[in-house]
């Protein structure tokens, strides 16, 4: 038994659609329900004939305890009978993991998707302080390149592709990217399981049985009839959820912030510092989606304790700051020698010069403090409006922008408190 997960991962931008099968396999998938949000659910009469059709296609029973319903999160799966922990709630044979018109017709329409690649310039401006803003622009550029690459082939099959526009292609791209599942077998769509929505706080379940050639979901708790059944797509931040799936959580324990820290070009030691970082730091890596991560890009997660307990600021970011704040060739040489004498990693230990160590961390603190201020301003501009003229779609995306920025602000504040404590402790030592 192996676990299976949605296509999206911690890296945001994706390869062209036609190379999805080359993705690496398997992370764990989880199952639970929202604990802090009450969701009103109702039966979806339009889909009453879908499960019987799917079972006829599969030639086997898929689920006797679930039905398709409607909730605030779109189509979802509801418990139609009482479910207990350990019950198998659905089994979808591998031979129905792709196809067909009745399945495709029930996927979200273009106007129902809220991935940021569909946002207008005005809407994107709400999240300009987040790295999701730039990631969205990059992703749209990549999707357009994919479209232009395959567009010449459309003319050879006019009966299928006549009149296909970039918006049509982007819609199809987003559907497959956000709703496909990955396992050791590669990538596939899993009808019916596709309607399961996401909850970040969940317990692990097994979903893929390679021996039986089917995908299944095992309950980890009791469900009463009418309860919405939810799974965890992965340990995704709101940034990933919004970019790849088109929704956010009001509180996401996996939120993170990606920040850029650059060595100023006017720094007289700029060339030497860049060379030192290139030699001793982890080289730029091309992620599974085909995009390179630069050495001056860092991801900060929430710091659980400002007093030094648990995980603090990433060591790679602190090392970068130590190099950046060096003021002489001798200091850089000392850092290089220390790296060689240890495990090869650069500036992973506090600088012997306490003044320089403080400068490096005060620099980081000033950078993060500025980001905190910018996020505060942006969030304040997104205060809920009581205007009756606000379109529902814009109001929903505005709330998503608040969720995204509020989560990032929480992460930034925790990092700020950790740095303040570190600098204060170091000053007194």
PDB file of C-alpha atoms in Angstrom, residues 226-346:
ATOM      1  CA  UNK A 226     -24.123  14.827   5.544  1.00  0.00           C
ATOM      2  CA  UNK A 227     -20.577  15.455   6.847  1.00  0.00           C
ATOM      3  CA  UNK A 228     -18.108  16.609   4.238  1.00  0.00           C
ATOM      4  CA  UNK A 229     -15.161  14.229   3.800  1.00  0.00           C
ATOM      5  CA  UNK A 230     -11.836  16.025   3.302  1.00  0.00           C
ATOM      6  CA  UNK A 231      -8.270  14.966   2.599  1.00  0.00           C
ATOM      7  CA  UNK A 232      -4.922  16.725   2.784  1.00  0.00           C
ATOM      8  CA  UNK A 233      -3.386  17.312  -0.629  1.00  0.00           C
ATOM      9  CA  UNK A 234       0.031  17.824   0.961  1.00  0.00           C
ATOM     10  CA  UNK A 235       1.832  20.060   3.453  1.00  0.00           C
ATOM     11  CA  UNK A 236       1.109  23.116   1.354  1.00  0.00           C
ATOM     12  CA  UNK A 237       1.280  26.766   2.350  1.00  0.00           C
ATOM     13  CA  UNK A 238      -1.464  29.200   1.369  1.00  0.00           C
ATOM     14  CA  UNK A 239       0.924  30.469  -1.300  1.00  0.00           C
ATOM     15  CA  UNK A 240       0.952  27.047  -2.971  1.00  0.00           C
ATOM     16  CA  UNK A 241      -2.759  26.454  -2.412  1.00  0.00           C
ATOM     17  CA  UNK A 242      -3.674  29.793  -3.966  1.00  0.00           C
ATOM     18  CA  UNK A 243      -1.310  29.564  -6.914  1.00  0.00           C
ATOM     19  CA  UNK A 244      -1.943  25.923  -7.800  1.00  0.00           C
ATOM     20  CA  UNK A 245      -5.433  25.161  -6.481  1.00  0.00           C
ATOM     21  CA  UNK A 246      -7.244  28.482  -6.162  1.00  0.00           C
ATOM     22  CA  UNK A 247      -8.149  28.569  -2.470  1.00  0.00           C
ATOM     23  CA  UNK A 248      -6.675  29.419   0.935  1.00  0.00           C
ATOM     24  CA  UNK A 249      -7.167  28.376   4.548  1.00  0.00           C
ATOM     25  CA  UNK A 250      -7.994  30.954   7.207  1.00  0.00           C
ATOM     26  CA  UNK A 251      -5.136  29.531   9.317  1.00  0.00           C
ATOM     27  CA  UNK A 252      -2.489  27.385   7.677  1.00  0.00           C
ATOM     28  CA  UNK A 253       0.224  25.822   9.841  1.00  0.00           C
ATOM     29  CA  UNK A 254       2.366  25.300   6.727  1.00  0.00           C
ATOM     30  CA  UNK A 255       2.531  28.958   5.727  1.00  0.00           C
ATOM     31  CA  UNK A 256       5.948  30.242   4.709  1.00  0.00           C
ATOM     32  CA  UNK A 257       7.534  33.329   3.170  1.00  0.00           C
ATOM     33  CA  UNK A 258      10.035  33.428   0.332  1.00  0.00           C
ATOM     34  CA  UNK A 259      12.343  36.415   0.503  1.00  0.00           C
ATOM     35  CA  UNK A 260      15.132  37.787  -1.673  1.00  0.00           C
ATOM     36  CA  UNK A 261      18.363  39.095  -0.144  1.00  0.00           C
ATOM     37  CA  UNK A 262      20.895  40.542  -2.580  1.00  0.00           C
ATOM     38  CA  UNK A 263      24.493  41.678  -2.316  1.00  0.00           C
ATOM     39  CA  UNK A 264      24.529  45.322  -3.515  1.00  0.00           C
ATOM     40  CA  UNK A 265      26.394  45.783  -6.783  1.00  0.00           C
ATOM     41  CA  UNK A 266      28.140  48.847  -5.355  1.00  0.00           C
ATOM     42  CA  UNK A 267      29.701  46.749  -2.577  1.00  0.00           C
ATOM     43  CA  UNK A 268      33.481  46.822  -3.281  1.00  0.00           C
ATOM     44  CA  UNK A 269      33.658  43.156  -2.253  1.00  0.00           C
ATOM     45  CA  UNK A 270      30.611  42.135  -4.313  1.00  0.00           C
ATOM     46  CA  UNK A 271      32.549  39.955  -6.790  1.00  0.00           C
ATOM     47  CA  UNK A 272      34.498  38.169  -4.051  1.00  0.00           C
ATOM     48  CA  UNK A 273      31.363  37.560  -2.001  1.00  0.00           C
ATOM     49  CA  UNK A 274      29.495  36.143  -4.972  1.00  0.00           C
ATOM     50  CA  UNK A 275      32.428  33.866  -5.800  1.00  0.00           C
ATOM     51  CA  UNK A 276      32.618  32.686  -2.192  1.00  0.00           C
ATOM     52  CA  UNK A 277      28.899  31.913  -2.134  1.00  0.00           C
ATOM     53  CA  UNK A 278      29.158  30.096  -5.447  1.00  0.00           C
ATOM     54  CA  UNK A 279      32.022  27.892  -4.235  1.00  0.00           C
ATOM     55  CA  UNK A 280      30.807  27.039  -0.754  1.00  0.00           C
ATOM     56  CA  UNK A 281      27.033  27.411  -0.694  1.00  0.00           C
ATOM     57  CA  UNK A 282      24.558  25.000  -2.202  1.00  0.00           C
ATOM     58  CA  UNK A 283      24.573  25.709  -5.944  1.00  0.00           C
ATOM     59  CA  UNK A 284      21.482  26.906  -7.741  1.00  0.00           C
ATOM     60  CA  UNK A 285      19.225  23.894  -8.205  1.00  0.00           C
ATOM     61  CA  UNK A 286      16.727  23.257 -10.966  1.00  0.00           C
ATOM     62  CA  UNK A 287      13.587  22.055  -9.226  1.00  0.00           C
ATOM     63  CA  UNK A 288      11.263  19.328 -10.483  1.00  0.00           C
ATOM     64  CA  UNK A 289       9.288  21.964 -12.379  1.00  0.00           C
ATOM     65  CA  UNK A 290      12.224  23.109 -14.462  1.00  0.00           C
ATOM     66  CA  UNK A 291      12.891  26.427 -12.765  1.00  0.00           C
ATOM     67  CA  UNK A 292      16.147  27.374 -11.058  1.00  0.00           C
ATOM     68  CA  UNK A 293      16.249  28.614  -7.489  1.00  0.00           C
ATOM     69  CA  UNK A 294      18.834  31.322  -6.952  1.00  0.00           C
ATOM     70  CA  UNK A 295      21.276  31.472  -4.057  1.00  0.00           C
ATOM     71  CA  UNK A 296      19.729  34.710  -2.818  1.00  0.00           C
ATOM     72  CA  UNK A 297      16.223  33.269  -2.391  1.00  0.00           C
ATOM     73  CA  UNK A 298      15.278  31.873   1.011  1.00  0.00           C
ATOM     74  CA  UNK A 299      12.147  30.367   2.512  1.00  0.00           C
ATOM     75  CA  UNK A 300      11.206  31.181   6.101  1.00  0.00           C
ATOM     76  CA  UNK A 301       8.732  29.065   8.034  1.00  0.00           C
ATOM     77  CA  UNK A 302       7.061  30.032  11.294  1.00  0.00           C
ATOM     78  CA  UNK A 303       9.525  30.114  14.193  1.00  0.00           C
ATOM     79  CA  UNK A 304       7.863  28.305  17.066  1.00  0.00           C
ATOM     80  CA  UNK A 305       9.971  29.796  19.861  1.00  0.00           C
ATOM     81  CA  UNK A 306      11.656  33.202  19.983  1.00  0.00           C
ATOM     82  CA  UNK A 307      13.865  32.002  22.850  1.00  0.00           C
ATOM     83  CA  UNK A 308      15.965  29.729  20.706  1.00  0.00           C
ATOM     84  CA  UNK A 309      14.042  26.507  21.324  1.00  0.00           C
ATOM     85  CA  UNK A 310      13.166  24.577  18.215  1.00  0.00           C
ATOM     86  CA  UNK A 311      13.794  25.728  14.681  1.00  0.00           C
ATOM     87  CA  UNK A 312      14.857  29.327  14.124  1.00  0.00           C
ATOM     88  CA  UNK A 313      15.871  31.338  11.085  1.00  0.00           C
ATOM     89  CA  UNK A 314      17.280  29.133   8.273  1.00  0.00           C
ATOM     90  CA  UNK A 315      21.033  28.655   8.637  1.00  0.00           C
ATOM     91  CA  UNK A 316      21.534  29.359   4.939  1.00  0.00           C
ATOM     92  CA  UNK A 317      19.964  32.806   5.332  1.00  0.00           C
ATOM     93  CA  UNK A 318      22.069  33.616   8.380  1.00  0.00           C
ATOM     94  CA  UNK A 319      25.186  32.473   6.509  1.00  0.00           C
ATOM     95  CA  UNK A 320      24.294  34.732   3.588  1.00  0.00           C
ATOM     96  CA  UNK A 321      23.907  37.685   5.956  1.00  0.00           C
ATOM     97  CA  UNK A 322      27.310  36.977   7.546  1.00  0.00           C
ATOM     98  CA  UNK A 323      28.972  37.021   4.136  1.00  0.00           C
ATOM     99  CA  UNK A 324      27.061  40.109   3.063  1.00  0.00           C
ATOM    100  CA  UNK A 325      28.127  42.058   6.170  1.00  0.00           C
ATOM    101  CA  UNK A 326      31.823  41.204   5.857  1.00  0.00           C
ATOM    102  CA  UNK A 327      33.929  44.316   5.237  1.00  0.00           C
ATOM    103  CA  UNK A 328      37.357  42.953   4.292  1.00  0.00           C
ATOM    104  CA  UNK A 329      38.988  40.327   2.098  1.00  0.00           C
ATOM    105  CA  UNK A 330      40.535  38.814   5.221  1.00  0.00           C
ATOM    106  CA  UNK A 331      37.118  38.186   6.759  1.00  0.00           C
ATOM    107  CA  UNK A 332      36.002  36.445   3.585  1.00  0.00           C
ATOM    108  CA  UNK A 333      39.168  34.350   3.536  1.00  0.00           C
ATOM    109  CA  UNK A 334      38.578  33.355   7.156  1.00  0.00           C
ATOM    110  CA  UNK A 335      35.051  32.243   6.287  1.00  0.00           C
ATOM    111  CA  UNK A 336      36.340  30.199   3.357  1.00  0.00           C
ATOM    112  CA  UNK A 337      38.977  28.529   5.549  1.00  0.00           C
ATOM    113  CA  UNK A 338      36.402  27.717   8.216  1.00  0.00           C
ATOM    114  CA  UNK A 339      34.165  26.097   5.596  1.00  0.00           C
ATOM    115  CA  UNK A 340      37.019  23.935   4.306  1.00  0.00           C
ATOM    116  CA  UNK A 341      37.983  22.839   7.829  1.00  0.00           C
ATOM    117  CA  UNK A 342      34.419  21.863   8.692  1.00  0.00           C
ATOM    118  CA  UNK A 343      31.789  20.285   6.444  1.00  0.00           C
ATOM    119  CA  UNK A 344      32.232  22.638   3.500  1.00  0.00           C
ATOM    120  CA  UNK A 345      29.231  24.788   4.340  1.00  0.00           C
ATOM    121  CA  UNK A 346      29.879  28.492   4.585  1.00  0.00           C
TER     122      UNK A 346
END
